[in-house]
Amino acid sequence: MKKSSFVALGLGTISTVLFALGMCMAMIKEWGAFQPGVVFGCVGLLLGLITWILWRKMEHKEPVQITAKTFLMVMVGVIGALALGIGMCFSIVWGKMIQGIIIGLIGIVLLLGLIPLTTGIKE
């Protein structure tokens, strides 16, 4: 395993755990830790971004050029992930199964739409 991959694995794991713990803290009312949960989630996201930048630097890759296509891909990914999460909340937390399934499926379709958006459709 390359050094860059090992560093990305370690930092990526830490950032994911912080983000997941923060989301649990913020969403589970019984814990009573909404504000610390938001902080943990933001720290996890920030560490994930730092990990990504560090890994690209260690791999000697060019910085990502922000184009309209890149922005569109990010927006589709964010909206798809949010729709999937909101659909899960509708189904699990609020007990509105039908609406949750519909919203979740919309999120899944959006996330699946990222594949042709990023790689393109070739013959």
Coordinates of N, CA and C in Angstrom, one line a residue:
M1 N 0.8 -1.2 0.0 CA 0.0 0.0 0.0 C 0.9 1.2 0.0
K2 N 0.5 2.2 -0.9 CA 1.3 3.4 -0.9 C 1.0 4.3 0.3
K3 N 2.0 5.1 0.6 CA 1.9 6.0 1.8 C 0.7 6.9 1.7
S4 N 0.5 7.4 0.4 CA -0.6 8.3 0.3 C -2.0 7.6 0.5
S5 N -2.1 6.4 0.1 CA -3.3 5.6 0.3 C -3.5 5.3 1.8
F6 N -2.4 5.0 2.5 CA -2.5 4.7 3.9 C -3.0 6.0 4.7
V7 N -2.4 7.1 4.3 CA -2.7 8.4 5.0 C -4.2 8.7 4.7
A8 N -4.6 8.6 3.5 CA -6.0 8.8 3.1 C -7.0 7.9 3.8
L9 N -6.6 6.6 4.0 CA -7.4 5.6 4.6 C -7.6 6.0 6.1
G10 N -6.5 6.4 6.8 CA -6.6 6.7 8.2 C -7.4 8.0 8.4
L11 N -7.0 9.1 7.7 CA -7.7 10.3 7.9 C -9.2 10.2 7.4
G12 N -9.4 9.5 6.3 CA -10.8 9.3 5.8 C -11.7 8.6 6.9
T13 N -11.1 7.6 7.5 CA -11.8 6.9 8.5 C -12.2 7.8 9.7
I14 N -11.2 8.5 10.2 CA -11.4 9.4 11.3 C -12.5 10.5 10.9
S15 N -12.4 11.1 9.7 CA -13.4 12.1 9.3 C -14.8 11.5 9.2
T16 N -14.9 10.3 8.7 CA -16.2 9.6 8.5 C -16.8 9.3 9.9
V17 N -16.0 8.8 10.8 CA -16.5 8.5 12.2 C -17.0 9.8 12.9
L18 N -16.2 10.9 12.8 CA -16.6 12.2 13.4 C -17.9 12.7 12.8
F19 N -18.0 12.6 11.4 CA -19.2 13.0 10.8 C -20.4 12.2 11.2
A20 N -20.3 10.9 11.2 CA -21.4 10.0 11.6 C -21.8 10.2 13.0
L21 N -20.8 10.3 13.9 CA -21.1 10.6 15.3 C -21.8 11.9 15.5
G22 N -21.4 12.9 14.8 CA -22.0 14.2 14.8 C -23.5 14.2 14.4
M23 N -23.7 13.4 13.3 CA -25.1 13.3 12.8 C -26.0 12.6 13.8
C24 N -25.4 11.5 14.4 CA -26.2 10.8 15.5 C -26.5 11.7 16.7
M25 N -25.5 12.5 17.1 CA -25.7 13.4 18.2 C -26.7 14.5 17.9
A26 N -26.7 14.9 16.6 CA -27.7 16.0 16.3 C -29.1 15.4 16.1
M27 N -29.2 14.2 15.6 CA -30.5 13.7 15.2 C -31.3 12.9 16.3
I28 N -30.5 12.3 17.2 CA -31.2 11.5 18.3 C -31.5 12.5 19.5
K29 N -32.8 12.7 19.6 CA -33.3 13.7 20.6 C -32.9 13.3 22.0
E30 N -32.9 12.0 22.3 CA -32.6 11.5 23.7 C -31.2 11.8 24.1
W31 N -30.3 12.0 23.2 CA -28.9 12.3 23.6 C -28.8 13.8 24.0
G32 N -29.7 14.6 23.5 CA -29.6 16.1 23.9 C -28.3 16.8 23.6
A33 N -27.8 16.4 22.4 CA -26.5 17.0 22.1 C -26.5 17.6 20.6
F34 N -27.5 18.4 20.3 CA -27.7 18.9 19.0 C -26.5 19.8 18.6
Q35 N -26.2 20.8 19.4 CA -25.1 21.7 19.0 C -23.8 21.0 18.9
P36 N -23.4 20.2 19.9 CA -22.1 19.5 19.8 C -22.1 18.6 18.5
G37 N -23.3 18.0 18.2 CA -23.4 17.1 17.1 C -23.1 17.9 15.8
V38 N -23.6 19.1 15.7 CA -23.4 19.9 14.5 C -21.9 20.2 14.4
V39 N -21.3 20.5 15.5 CA -19.8 20.9 15.5 C -19.0 19.6 15.1
F40 N -19.3 18.4 15.6 CA -18.7 17.2 15.2 C -18.8 16.9 13.8
G41 N -20.1 17.1 13.3 CA -20.3 16.9 11.9 C -19.5 17.8 11.0
C42 N -19.5 19.1 11.3 CA -18.7 20.0 10.5 C -17.2 19.7 10.6
V43 N -16.7 19.3 11.7 CA -15.3 19.0 11.9 C -15.0 17.8 11.0
G44 N -15.9 16.8 11.0 CA -15.8 15.6 10.1 C -15.7 16.0 8.7
L45 N -16.6 16.9 8.2 CA -16.6 17.3 6.8 C -15.3 18.0 6.5
L46 N -14.9 18.9 7.4 CA -13.7 19.7 7.1 C -12.5 18.8 7.0
L47 N -12.4 17.8 7.9 CA -11.3 16.8 7.9 C -11.3 16.0 6.6
G48 N -12.5 15.7 6.2 CA -12.7 14.9 4.9 C -12.2 15.7 3.7
L49 N -12.5 17.0 3.7 CA -12.0 17.9 2.7 C -10.4 18.0 2.7
I50 N -9.9 18.2 3.9 CA -8.4 18.2 4.1 C -7.8 16.9 3.6
T51 N -8.4 15.8 3.9 CA -7.9 14.5 3.5 C -7.8 14.4 2.0
W52 N -8.9 14.8 1.4 CA -9.0 14.8 -0.1 C -7.9 15.7 -0.7
I53 N -7.7 16.9 -0.2 CA -6.7 17.8 -0.7 C -5.3 17.2 -0.5
L54 N -5.0 16.7 0.7 CA -3.8 16.1 1.1 C -3.5 14.9 0.1
W55 N -4.5 14.0 -0.1 CA -4.2 12.9 -0.9 C -3.9 13.3 -2.4
R56 N -4.6 14.3 -2.9 CA -4.3 14.7 -4.3 C -2.9 15.3 -4.3
K57 N -2.5 16.0 -3.3 CA -1.1 16.6 -3.3 C -0.1 15.5 -3.2
M58 N -0.3 14.4 -2.4 CA 0.6 13.3 -2.2 C 0.7 12.5 -3.5
E59 N -0.4 12.5 -4.3 CA -0.4 11.7 -5.6 C 0.1 12.6 -6.7
H60 N 0.5 13.8 -6.4 CA 1.0 14.8 -7.4 C 0.0 15.0 -8.5
K61 N -1.3 15.1 -8.1 CA -2.4 15.4 -9.1 C -2.6 16.9 -9.2
E62 N -3.1 17.3 -10.3 CA -3.5 18.7 -10.5 C -4.6 19.1 -9.6
P63 N -4.7 20.3 -9.2 CA -5.8 20.8 -8.4 C -7.1 20.7 -9.3
V64 N -8.2 20.5 -8.7 CA -9.5 20.3 -9.4 C -9.9 21.7 -9.9
Q65 N -10.2 21.7 -11.2 CA -10.7 22.9 -11.8 C -12.2 23.0 -11.7
I66 N -12.7 24.1 -11.1 CA -14.1 24.2 -10.9 C -14.7 24.8 -12.1
T67 N -15.4 23.9 -12.8 CA -16.2 24.3 -14.0 C -17.7 24.2 -13.7
A68 N -18.4 24.5 -14.7 CA -19.9 24.4 -14.6 C -20.3 23.0 -14.4
K69 N -19.6 22.1 -15.1 CA -19.9 20.6 -15.0 C -19.6 20.1 -13.6
T70 N -18.5 20.5 -13.1 CA -18.1 20.1 -11.7 C -19.1 20.6 -10.7
F71 N -19.5 21.8 -10.8 CA -20.5 22.4 -9.9 C -21.8 21.7 -10.0
L72 N -22.2 21.3 -11.3 CA -23.5 20.6 -11.5 C -23.4 19.2 -10.8
M73 N -22.2 18.5 -11.0 CA -22.1 17.2 -10.4 C -22.2 17.3 -8.9
V74 N -21.5 18.3 -8.3 CA -21.6 18.4 -6.8 C -23.0 18.7 -6.4
M75 N -23.7 19.6 -7.1 CA -25.1 19.9 -6.7 C -26.0 18.7 -6.8
V76 N -25.8 17.9 -7.9 CA -26.7 16.7 -8.0 C -26.4 15.7 -6.9
G77 N -25.1 15.6 -6.6 CA -24.7 14.7 -5.5 C -25.3 15.1 -4.1
V78 N -25.2 16.4 -3.9 CA -25.7 16.9 -2.6 C -27.2 16.8 -2.5
I79 N -27.9 17.2 -3.6 CA -29.3 17.1 -3.6 C -29.8 15.6 -3.5
G80 N -29.1 14.7 -4.2 CA -29.5 13.3 -4.2 C -29.3 12.7 -2.8
A81 N -28.1 13.1 -2.2 CA -27.9 12.5 -0.8 C -28.9 13.1 0.2
L82 N -29.2 14.4 0.1 CA -30.2 15.0 1.0 C -31.6 14.4 0.8
A83 N -31.9 14.1 -0.5 CA -33.2 13.5 -0.7 C -33.3 12.1 -0.2
L84 N -32.2 11.4 -0.3 CA -32.2 10.0 0.2 C -32.3 10.1 1.7
G85 N -31.6 10.9 2.4 CA -31.6 11.1 3.8 C -33.0 11.6 4.3
I86 N -33.6 12.5 3.6 CA -34.9 13.0 4.0 C -35.9 11.9 3.8
G87 N -35.8 11.1 2.8 CA -36.7 10.0 2.6 C -36.6 9.0 3.7
M88 N -35.4 8.7 4.2 CA -35.2 7.8 5.3 C -35.8 8.4 6.6
C89 N -35.7 9.7 6.8 CA -36.3 10.3 8.0 C -37.8 10.3 7.9
F90 N -38.4 10.5 6.7 CA -39.8 10.4 6.6 C -40.3 9.0 7.0
S91 N -39.5 8.0 6.5 CA -39.9 6.6 6.7 C -39.7 6.1 8.2
I92 N -38.5 6.4 8.7 CA -38.1 5.8 10.0 C -38.5 6.7 11.2
V93 N -38.3 8.0 11.1 CA -38.5 8.9 12.2 C -39.9 9.4 12.3
W94 N -40.5 9.8 11.2 CA -41.8 10.4 11.2 C -42.9 9.5 10.8
G95 N -42.6 8.2 10.5 CA -43.6 7.2 10.2 C -44.5 7.5 9.0
K96 N -44.0 8.2 8.0 CA -44.7 8.5 6.8 C -44.0 7.7 5.7
M97 N -44.4 6.4 5.6 CA -43.7 5.4 4.8 C -43.8 5.7 3.3
I98 N -44.9 6.0 2.8 CA -45.1 6.2 1.3 C -44.3 7.4 0.9
Q99 N -44.5 8.5 1.6 CA -43.7 9.7 1.2 C -42.2 9.5 1.3
G100 N -41.8 8.8 2.3 CA -40.4 8.5 2.5 C -39.8 7.7 1.4
I101 N -40.6 6.7 1.0 CA -40.1 5.8 -0.1 C -40.0 6.6 -1.4
I102 N -41.0 7.4 -1.7 CA -40.9 8.2 -2.9 C -39.8 9.2 -2.9
I103 N -39.6 9.9 -1.8 CA -38.5 10.9 -1.7 C -37.1 10.1 -1.8
G104 N -37.0 9.0 -1.1 CA -35.8 8.2 -1.1 C -35.5 7.7 -2.5
L105 N -36.5 7.3 -3.2 CA -36.2 6.8 -4.6 C -35.8 7.9 -5.5
I106 N -36.3 9.1 -5.3 CA -35.9 10.3 -6.1 C -34.4 10.5 -5.8
G107 N -34.0 10.4 -4.5 CA -32.6 10.6 -4.2 C -31.7 9.5 -4.8
I108 N -32.2 8.3 -4.8 CA -31.4 7.2 -5.4 C -31.2 7.4 -6.9
V109 N -32.3 7.9 -7.6 CA -32.2 8.1 -9.0 C -31.3 9.3 -9.3
L110 N -31.3 10.3 -8.5 CA -30.3 11.4 -8.7 C -28.9 10.9 -8.5
L111 N -28.7 10.1 -7.5 CA -27.3 9.6 -7.2 C -26.9 8.7 -8.4
L112 N -27.8 7.9 -8.9 CA -27.4 7.0 -10.0 C -27.2 7.9 -11.3
G113 N -27.8 9.0 -11.4 CA -27.6 9.9 -12.5 C -26.2 10.5 -12.5
L114 N -25.5 10.4 -11.4 CA -24.1 10.9 -11.4 C -23.2 10.1 -12.2
I115 N -23.5 8.8 -12.4 CA -22.6 7.9 -13.1 C -22.5 8.4 -14.6
P116 N -23.6 8.5 -15.3 CA -23.4 9.0 -16.7 C -23.0 10.5 -16.8
L117 N -23.3 11.3 -15.7 CA -22.9 12.7 -15.7 C -21.4 12.8 -15.6
T118 N -20.8 11.9 -14.8 CA -19.3 12.0 -14.6 C -18.5 11.3 -15.7
T119 N -19.0 10.2 -16.1 CA -18.2 9.4 -17.1 C -18.7 9.6 -18.5
G120 N -19.9 10.1 -18.7 CA -20.5 10.3 -20.0 C -21.0 9.0 -20.6
I121 N -21.8 9.1 -21.6 CA -22.3 7.9 -22.3 C -21.6 7.7 -23.6
K122 N -21.0 6.5 -23.7 CA -20.2 6.2 -24.9 C -20.8 5.0 -25.6
E123 N -20.5 4.9 -26.9 CA -21.1 3.8 -27.7 C -20.2 2.6 -27.5

